[in-house]
CSV table of C-alpha atoms in Angstrom, one decimal:
chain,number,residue,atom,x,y,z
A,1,UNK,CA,5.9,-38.8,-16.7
A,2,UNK,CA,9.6,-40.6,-17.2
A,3,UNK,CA,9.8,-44.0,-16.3
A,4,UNK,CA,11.4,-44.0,-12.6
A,5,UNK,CA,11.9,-47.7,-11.9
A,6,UNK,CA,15.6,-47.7,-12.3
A,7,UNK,CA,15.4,-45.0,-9.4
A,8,UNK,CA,14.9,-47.7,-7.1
A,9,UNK,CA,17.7,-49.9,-7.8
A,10,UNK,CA,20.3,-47.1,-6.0
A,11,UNK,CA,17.8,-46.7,-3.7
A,12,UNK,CA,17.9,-50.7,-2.7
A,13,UNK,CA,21.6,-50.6,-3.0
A,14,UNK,CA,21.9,-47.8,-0.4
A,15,UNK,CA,19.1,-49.7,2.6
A,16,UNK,CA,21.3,-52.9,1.6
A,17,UNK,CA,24.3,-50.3,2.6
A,18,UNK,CA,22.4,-49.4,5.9
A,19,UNK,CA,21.6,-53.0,6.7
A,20,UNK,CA,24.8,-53.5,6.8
A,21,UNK,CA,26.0,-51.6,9.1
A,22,UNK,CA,23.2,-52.2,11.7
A,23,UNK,CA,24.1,-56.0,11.3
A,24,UNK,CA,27.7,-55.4,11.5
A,25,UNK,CA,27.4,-52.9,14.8
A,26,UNK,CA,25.9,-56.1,15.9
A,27,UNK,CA,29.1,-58.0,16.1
A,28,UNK,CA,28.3,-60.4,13.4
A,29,UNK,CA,31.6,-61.2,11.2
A,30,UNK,CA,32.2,-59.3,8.4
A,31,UNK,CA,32.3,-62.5,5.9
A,32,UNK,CA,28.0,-62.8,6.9
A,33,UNK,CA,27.5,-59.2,5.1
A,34,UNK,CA,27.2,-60.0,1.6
A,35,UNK,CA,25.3,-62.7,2.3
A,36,UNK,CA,23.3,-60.2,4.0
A,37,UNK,CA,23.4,-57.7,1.6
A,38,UNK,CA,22.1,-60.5,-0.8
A,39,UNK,CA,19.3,-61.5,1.0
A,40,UNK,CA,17.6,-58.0,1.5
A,41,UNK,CA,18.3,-56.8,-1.7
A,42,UNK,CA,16.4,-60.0,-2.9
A,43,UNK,CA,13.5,-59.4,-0.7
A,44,UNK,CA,13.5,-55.5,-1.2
A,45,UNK,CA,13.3,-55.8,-5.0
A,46,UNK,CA,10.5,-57.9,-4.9
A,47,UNK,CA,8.8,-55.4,-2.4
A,48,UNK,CA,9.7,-52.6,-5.3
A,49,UNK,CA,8.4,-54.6,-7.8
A,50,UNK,CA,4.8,-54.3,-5.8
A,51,UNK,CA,5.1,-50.8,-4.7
A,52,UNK,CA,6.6,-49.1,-7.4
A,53,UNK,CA,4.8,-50.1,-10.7
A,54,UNK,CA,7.6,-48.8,-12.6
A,55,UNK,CA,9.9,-51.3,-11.6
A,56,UNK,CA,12.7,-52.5,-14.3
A,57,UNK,CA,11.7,-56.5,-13.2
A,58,UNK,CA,7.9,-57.4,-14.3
A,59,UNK,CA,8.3,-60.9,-12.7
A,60,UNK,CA,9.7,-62.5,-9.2
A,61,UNK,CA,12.7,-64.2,-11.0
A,62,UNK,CA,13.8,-60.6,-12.0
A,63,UNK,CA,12.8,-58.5,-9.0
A,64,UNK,CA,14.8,-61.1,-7.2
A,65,UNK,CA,17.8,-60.7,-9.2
A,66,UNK,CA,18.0,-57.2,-9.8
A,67,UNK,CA,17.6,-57.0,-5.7
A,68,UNK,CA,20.4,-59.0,-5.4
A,69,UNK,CA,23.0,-57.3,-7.6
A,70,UNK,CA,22.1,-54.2,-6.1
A,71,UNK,CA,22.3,-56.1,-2.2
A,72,UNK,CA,25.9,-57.0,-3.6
A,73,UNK,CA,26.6,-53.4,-5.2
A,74,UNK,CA,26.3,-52.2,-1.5
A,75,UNK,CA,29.5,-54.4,-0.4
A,76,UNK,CA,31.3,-53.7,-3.9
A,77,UNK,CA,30.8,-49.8,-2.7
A,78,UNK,CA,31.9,-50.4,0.5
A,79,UNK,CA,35.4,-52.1,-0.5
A,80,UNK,CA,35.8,-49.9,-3.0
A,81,UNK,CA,36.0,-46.6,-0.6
A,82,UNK,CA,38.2,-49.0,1.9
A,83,UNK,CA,40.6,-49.8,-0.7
A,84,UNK,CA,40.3,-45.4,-1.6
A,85,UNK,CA,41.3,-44.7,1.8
A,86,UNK,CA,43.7,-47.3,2.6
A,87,UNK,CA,45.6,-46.2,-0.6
A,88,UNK,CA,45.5,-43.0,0.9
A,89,UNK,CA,46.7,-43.6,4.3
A,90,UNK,CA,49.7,-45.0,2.2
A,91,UNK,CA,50.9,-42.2,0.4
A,92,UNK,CA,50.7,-39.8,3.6
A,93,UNK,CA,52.9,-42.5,5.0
């Protein structure tokens, strides 16, 4: 069988995604998100790290880290799209 433990690292950058959102319909300011993001994807990669045994981190320092970045690659994705379609709004203009 392949080794699918970098499958989860998309996989924790897309709930980070969906965290977002539900915290943001909540009327929290938009500056709290990637601190947010952050924070699950922290706690979600160490939750992979347990449920998935093949997991790219072996120890919490890693898990933790590689949660993170993807947490963060959720905003990064998010601005990224907004930027796409504001640029594209423009040139309709």
């Amino acid at each position: 069988m392949e080794n699918l433990g970098f499958t989860a690292i998309p996989a924790i950058t897309v709930i980070c995604y969906l965290i977002a959102q539900i915290v943001k319909a909540i009327t929290v300011d938009n500056k709290w998100l990637p601190i947010v993001c952050g924070i699950a994807g922290a706690v979600l990669g160490v939750a992979a790290m347990y449920i998935m045994p093949d997991f790219a981190a072996t120890d919490y320092i890693s898990a933790v880290a590689v949660g993170i970045v993807s947490g963060l690659a959720a905003t990064g994705v998010h601005q990224v799209a907004k930027q796409l379609q504001g640029k594209n709004q423009e040139e309709r203009k």
